[in-house]
Amino acid sequence: EIPTKSNIFPERGTIYDFYFHKQASGQWNMWTEYITKEEQTIAAGTKVSELIIPTTETARQNFFLKTYVEHNIPVLFVGPTGTGKSAITNSFLVQLPKTKYIPNVINFSARTSANQTQDIVMSKLDRRRKGLFGPPVGKKAIVFVDDLNMPAKEVYGAQPPIELLRQWIDHGHWYDKKD
């Protein structure tokens, strides 16, 4: 496709300042244009501790959360401590329609085990038939793991809760603890 004036990359800024809005021949928009009017409005009586001020970073993270959830793709956000990754994700999960999604938040710590991880995930699922579990029919389960790297390492450096999640993402299942 031949570039048009609207889909040529802007002269100012970096690649991180823009996203490509694929409509017609497409155009580059600043991340701040992704922020909706609702996100910019603060409801009366909102506690200061519950506020998330829309920024380029919140727009980016919300864009990827929305896109990846819609397409059933696992996503991992990494970055320095205290930059709002968990707060933005929790805010996103709270806003999801409860008729369609079942969010499950797991906060890892140094003492989190693979068995605990499996129990927490399974607690939000229904038994469909022997050996098969899933969210209630018509809903999607979303598992948010906060502080992913926290579980203590074993003697050989493995972190069993992370290994369990890796198996689930790679293979789409895990084995019953009873078998």
mmCIF file of C-alpha atoms in Angstrom:
data_model
loop_
_atom_site.group_PDB
_atom_site.id
_atom_site.type_symbol
_atom_site.label_atom_id
_atom_site.label_comp_id
_atom_site.label_asym_id
_atom_site.label_seq_id
_atom_site.Cartn_x
_atom_site.Cartn_y
_atom_site.Cartn_z
ATOM 1 C CA GLU A 1 0.000 0.000 0.000
ATOM 2 C CA ILE A 2 1.251 3.464 -0.879
ATOM 3 C CA PRO A 3 1.708 5.715 2.151
ATOM 4 C CA THR A 4 -0.699 8.634 2.282
ATOM 5 C CA LYS A 5 -0.276 11.869 4.168
ATOM 6 C CA SER A 6 -2.317 10.493 7.094
ATOM 7 C CA ASN A 7 -0.411 7.219 7.523
ATOM 8 C CA ILE A 8 3.141 8.555 7.300
ATOM 9 C CA PHE A 9 4.837 8.478 10.687
ATOM 10 C CA PRO A 10 4.802 11.925 12.380
ATOM 11 C CA GLU A 11 8.014 13.938 12.307
ATOM 12 C CA ARG A 12 7.937 14.736 16.039
ATOM 13 C CA GLY A 13 8.042 12.236 18.883
ATOM 14 C CA THR A 14 9.133 8.627 19.051
ATOM 15 C CA ILE A 15 7.426 5.374 18.108
ATOM 16 C CA TYR A 16 6.340 5.077 21.762
ATOM 17 C CA ASP A 17 4.291 8.286 21.579
ATOM 18 C CA PHE A 18 1.895 6.973 18.911
ATOM 19 C CA TYR A 19 -0.313 4.057 17.950
ATOM 20 C CA PHE A 20 -1.541 3.173 14.474
ATOM 21 C CA HIS A 21 -5.311 3.531 14.165
ATOM 22 C CA LYS A 22 -6.226 1.093 11.399
ATOM 23 C CA GLN A 23 -9.246 2.787 9.835
ATOM 24 C CA ALA A 24 -9.466 3.359 6.059
ATOM 25 C CA SER A 25 -5.823 3.864 5.024
ATOM 26 C CA GLY A 26 -4.871 4.290 8.686
ATOM 27 C CA GLN A 27 -3.300 7.071 10.664
ATOM 28 C CA TRP A 28 -0.872 7.599 13.525
ATOM 29 C CA ASN A 29 -2.521 8.995 16.684
ATOM 30 C CA MET A 30 -0.953 10.068 19.955
ATOM 31 C CA TRP A 31 -1.737 7.758 22.866
ATOM 32 C CA THR A 32 -3.485 10.610 24.678
ATOM 33 C CA GLU A 33 -6.131 10.600 21.895
ATOM 34 C CA TYR A 34 -7.054 7.060 23.016
ATOM 35 C CA ILE A 35 -8.252 8.428 26.382
ATOM 36 C CA THR A 36 -12.049 8.716 26.459
ATOM 37 C CA LYS A 37 -14.093 11.585 27.910
ATOM 38 C CA GLU A 38 -15.401 9.169 30.593
ATOM 39 C CA GLU A 39 -11.838 8.460 31.725
ATOM 40 C CA GLN A 40 -11.185 12.203 32.000
ATOM 41 C CA THR A 41 -14.256 12.795 34.174
ATOM 42 C CA ILE A 42 -13.946 12.284 37.933
ATOM 43 C CA ALA A 43 -17.204 11.267 39.603
ATOM 44 C CA ALA A 44 -18.310 13.221 42.664
ATOM 45 C CA GLY A 45 -17.380 11.475 45.904
ATOM 46 C CA THR A 46 -14.524 9.477 44.392
ATOM 47 C CA LYS A 47 -11.783 8.779 46.929
ATOM 48 C CA VAL A 48 -8.336 10.096 46.078
ATOM 49 C CA SER A 49 -6.900 6.595 46.614
ATOM 50 C CA GLU A 50 -9.224 5.250 43.885
ATOM 51 C CA LEU A 51 -8.218 7.814 41.254
ATOM 52 C CA ILE A 52 -6.251 6.859 38.197
ATOM 53 C CA ILE A 53 -5.268 9.953 36.272
ATOM 54 C CA PRO A 54 -5.283 9.212 32.529
ATOM 55 C CA THR A 55 -1.814 9.544 31.015
ATOM 56 C CA THR A 56 0.021 8.235 27.978
ATOM 57 C CA GLU A 57 1.039 5.187 30.033
ATOM 58 C CA THR A 58 -2.508 4.383 31.237
ATOM 59 C CA ALA A 59 -3.746 4.750 27.650
ATOM 60 C CA ARG A 60 -1.063 2.346 26.387
ATOM 61 C CA GLN A 61 -1.725 -0.262 29.054
ATOM 62 C CA ASN A 62 -5.521 -0.044 28.679
ATOM 63 C CA PHE A 63 -5.178 -0.394 24.906
ATOM 64 C CA PHE A 64 -3.143 -3.592 25.232
ATOM 65 C CA LEU A 65 -5.361 -4.990 28.003
ATOM 66 C CA LYS A 66 -8.497 -4.392 25.921
ATOM 67 C CA THR A 67 -6.977 -5.768 22.711
ATOM 68 C CA TYR A 68 -5.433 -8.865 24.293
ATOM 69 C CA VAL A 69 -8.510 -9.713 26.394
ATOM 70 C CA GLU A 70 -10.735 -9.418 23.291
ATOM 71 C CA HIS A 71 -8.444 -11.830 21.417
ATOM 72 C CA ASN A 72 -7.796 -14.246 24.334
ATOM 73 C CA ILE A 73 -4.053 -13.602 24.337
ATOM 74 C CA PRO A 74 -2.039 -13.726 27.571
ATOM 75 C CA VAL A 75 -0.211 -10.483 28.347
ATOM 76 C CA LEU A 76 2.670 -9.672 30.689
ATOM 77 C CA PHE A 77 3.433 -6.124 31.849
ATOM 78 C CA VAL A 78 6.923 -5.506 33.185
ATOM 79 C CA GLY A 79 8.485 -2.385 34.610
ATOM 80 C CA PRO A 80 9.853 -0.724 37.702
ATOM 81 C CA THR A 81 8.031 -1.028 41.024
ATOM 82 C CA GLY A 82 5.462 1.647 41.789
ATOM 83 C CA THR A 83 4.678 2.688 38.212
ATOM 84 C CA GLY A 84 0.980 1.749 38.383
ATOM 85 C CA LYS A 85 0.904 -1.528 36.447
ATOM 86 C CA SER A 86 -1.251 -3.269 39.077
ATOM 87 C CA ALA A 87 -3.504 -0.275 39.726
ATOM 88 C CA ILE A 88 -4.224 0.205 36.009
ATOM 89 C CA THR A 89 -4.892 -3.516 35.512
ATOM 90 C CA ASN A 90 -7.174 -3.726 38.568
ATOM 91 C CA SER A 91 -9.075 -0.656 37.353
ATOM 92 C CA PHE A 92 -9.492 -2.300 33.936
ATOM 93 C CA LEU A 93 -10.742 -5.560 35.481
ATOM 94 C CA VAL A 94 -13.303 -3.769 37.681
ATOM 95 C CA GLN A 95 -14.768 -2.070 34.603
ATOM 96 C CA LEU A 96 -15.272 -5.305 32.634
ATOM 97 C CA PRO A 97 -18.921 -6.383 32.215
ATOM 98 C CA LYS A 98 -19.720 -8.908 34.953
ATOM 99 C CA THR A 99 -22.126 -10.694 32.596
ATOM 100 C CA LYS A 100 -19.224 -11.660 30.312
ATOM 101 C CA TYR A 101 -16.072 -11.908 32.466
ATOM 102 C CA ILE A 102 -14.966 -13.464 35.757
ATOM 103 C CA PRO A 103 -11.754 -11.801 36.947
ATOM 104 C CA ASN A 104 -9.548 -13.757 39.326
ATOM 105 C CA VAL A 105 -6.737 -11.798 41.014
ATOM 106 C CA ILE A 106 -3.812 -13.702 42.520
ATOM 107 C CA ASN A 107 -1.203 -11.834 44.561
ATOM 108 C CA PHE A 108 2.005 -13.853 44.588
ATOM 109 C CA SER A 109 4.326 -13.710 47.574
ATOM 110 C CA ALA A 110 7.544 -15.489 48.544
ATOM 111 C CA ARG A 111 5.406 -18.194 50.197
ATOM 112 C CA THR A 112 3.027 -18.875 47.287
ATOM 113 C CA SER A 113 3.039 -22.531 46.244
ATOM 114 C CA ALA A 114 1.991 -24.225 43.004
ATOM 115 C CA ASN A 115 -0.840 -25.987 44.891
ATOM 116 C CA GLN A 116 -2.168 -22.660 46.223
ATOM 117 C CA THR A 117 -1.979 -21.158 42.747
ATOM 118 C CA GLN A 118 -3.905 -24.050 41.237
ATOM 119 C CA ASP A 119 -6.512 -23.929 44.036
ATOM 120 C CA ILE A 120 -7.086 -20.172 43.583
ATOM 121 C CA VAL A 121 -7.555 -20.496 39.815
ATOM 122 C CA MET A 122 -9.820 -23.550 40.181
ATOM 123 C CA SER A 123 -11.957 -21.832 42.847
ATOM 124 C CA LYS A 124 -13.518 -19.571 40.194
ATOM 125 C CA LEU A 125 -14.187 -22.378 37.696
ATOM 126 C CA ASP A 126 -17.110 -24.794 37.312
ATOM 127 C CA ARG A 127 -16.752 -28.494 36.792
ATOM 128 C CA ARG A 128 -18.031 -29.286 33.297
ATOM 129 C CA ARG A 129 -17.306 -33.022 33.320
ATOM 130 C CA LYS A 130 -14.703 -35.362 34.797
ATOM 131 C CA GLY A 131 -11.348 -33.651 34.465
ATOM 132 C CA LEU A 132 -12.660 -30.583 32.629
ATOM 133 C CA PHE A 133 -13.207 -27.223 34.318
ATOM 134 C CA GLY A 134 -14.045 -23.808 32.956
ATOM 135 C CA PRO A 135 -15.824 -20.554 33.711
ATOM 136 C CA PRO A 136 -19.624 -20.612 33.807
ATOM 137 C CA VAL A 137 -21.065 -21.093 30.314
ATOM 138 C CA GLY A 138 -21.087 -17.843 28.347
ATOM 139 C CA LYS A 139 -18.361 -16.209 30.454
ATOM 140 C CA LYS A 140 -14.607 -15.857 30.155
ATOM 141 C CA ALA A 141 -12.224 -16.236 33.076
ATOM 142 C CA ILE A 142 -9.411 -13.708 33.364
ATOM 143 C CA VAL A 143 -6.553 -14.497 35.723
ATOM 144 C CA PHE A 144 -4.431 -11.549 36.848
ATOM 145 C CA VAL A 145 -1.252 -12.514 38.686
ATOM 146 C CA ASP A 146 0.309 -9.630 40.596
ATOM 147 C CA ASP A 147 3.992 -9.748 41.597
ATOM 148 C CA LEU A 148 4.645 -12.711 39.301
ATOM 149 C CA ASN A 149 8.311 -13.080 40.227
ATOM 150 C CA MET A 150 7.754 -13.177 44.019
ATOM 151 C CA PRO A 151 7.550 -16.963 44.708
ATOM 152 C CA ALA A 152 10.701 -18.264 46.370
ATOM 153 C CA LYS A 153 13.136 -20.212 44.231
ATOM 154 C CA GLU A 154 13.764 -23.867 44.984
ATOM 155 C CA VAL A 155 17.220 -25.399 45.373
ATOM 156 C CA TYR A 156 17.659 -25.661 41.591
ATOM 157 C CA GLY A 157 16.255 -22.203 40.835
ATOM 158 C CA ALA A 158 12.733 -23.220 39.768
ATOM 159 C CA GLN A 159 9.652 -21.305 40.913
ATOM 160 C CA PRO A 160 6.825 -23.904 40.883
ATOM 161 C CA PRO A 161 3.877 -21.451 40.796
ATOM 162 C CA ILE A 162 5.372 -19.803 37.713
ATOM 163 C CA GLU A 163 6.110 -23.196 36.143
ATOM 164 C CA LEU A 164 2.461 -24.164 36.663
ATOM 165 C CA LEU A 165 1.252 -20.972 34.939
ATOM 166 C CA ARG A 166 3.747 -21.513 32.118
ATOM 167 C CA GLN A 167 2.441 -25.063 31.590
ATOM 168 C CA TRP A 168 -1.146 -23.771 31.523
ATOM 169 C CA ILE A 169 -0.337 -21.027 28.971
ATOM 170 C CA ASP A 170 1.864 -23.287 26.799
ATOM 171 C CA HIS A 171 -0.333 -26.402 26.811
ATOM 172 C CA GLY A 172 -3.782 -25.085 27.751
ATOM 173 C CA HIS A 173 -4.166 -27.388 30.742
ATOM 174 C CA TRP A 174 -2.574 -28.766 33.872
ATOM 175 C CA TYR A 175 -2.872 -32.075 35.613
ATOM 176 C CA ASP A 176 -5.187 -32.835 38.509
ATOM 177 C CA LYS A 177 -3.284 -32.885 41.801
ATOM 178 C CA LYS A 178 -5.049 -36.143 42.730
ATOM 179 C CA ASP A 179 -3.701 -38.094 39.715
#
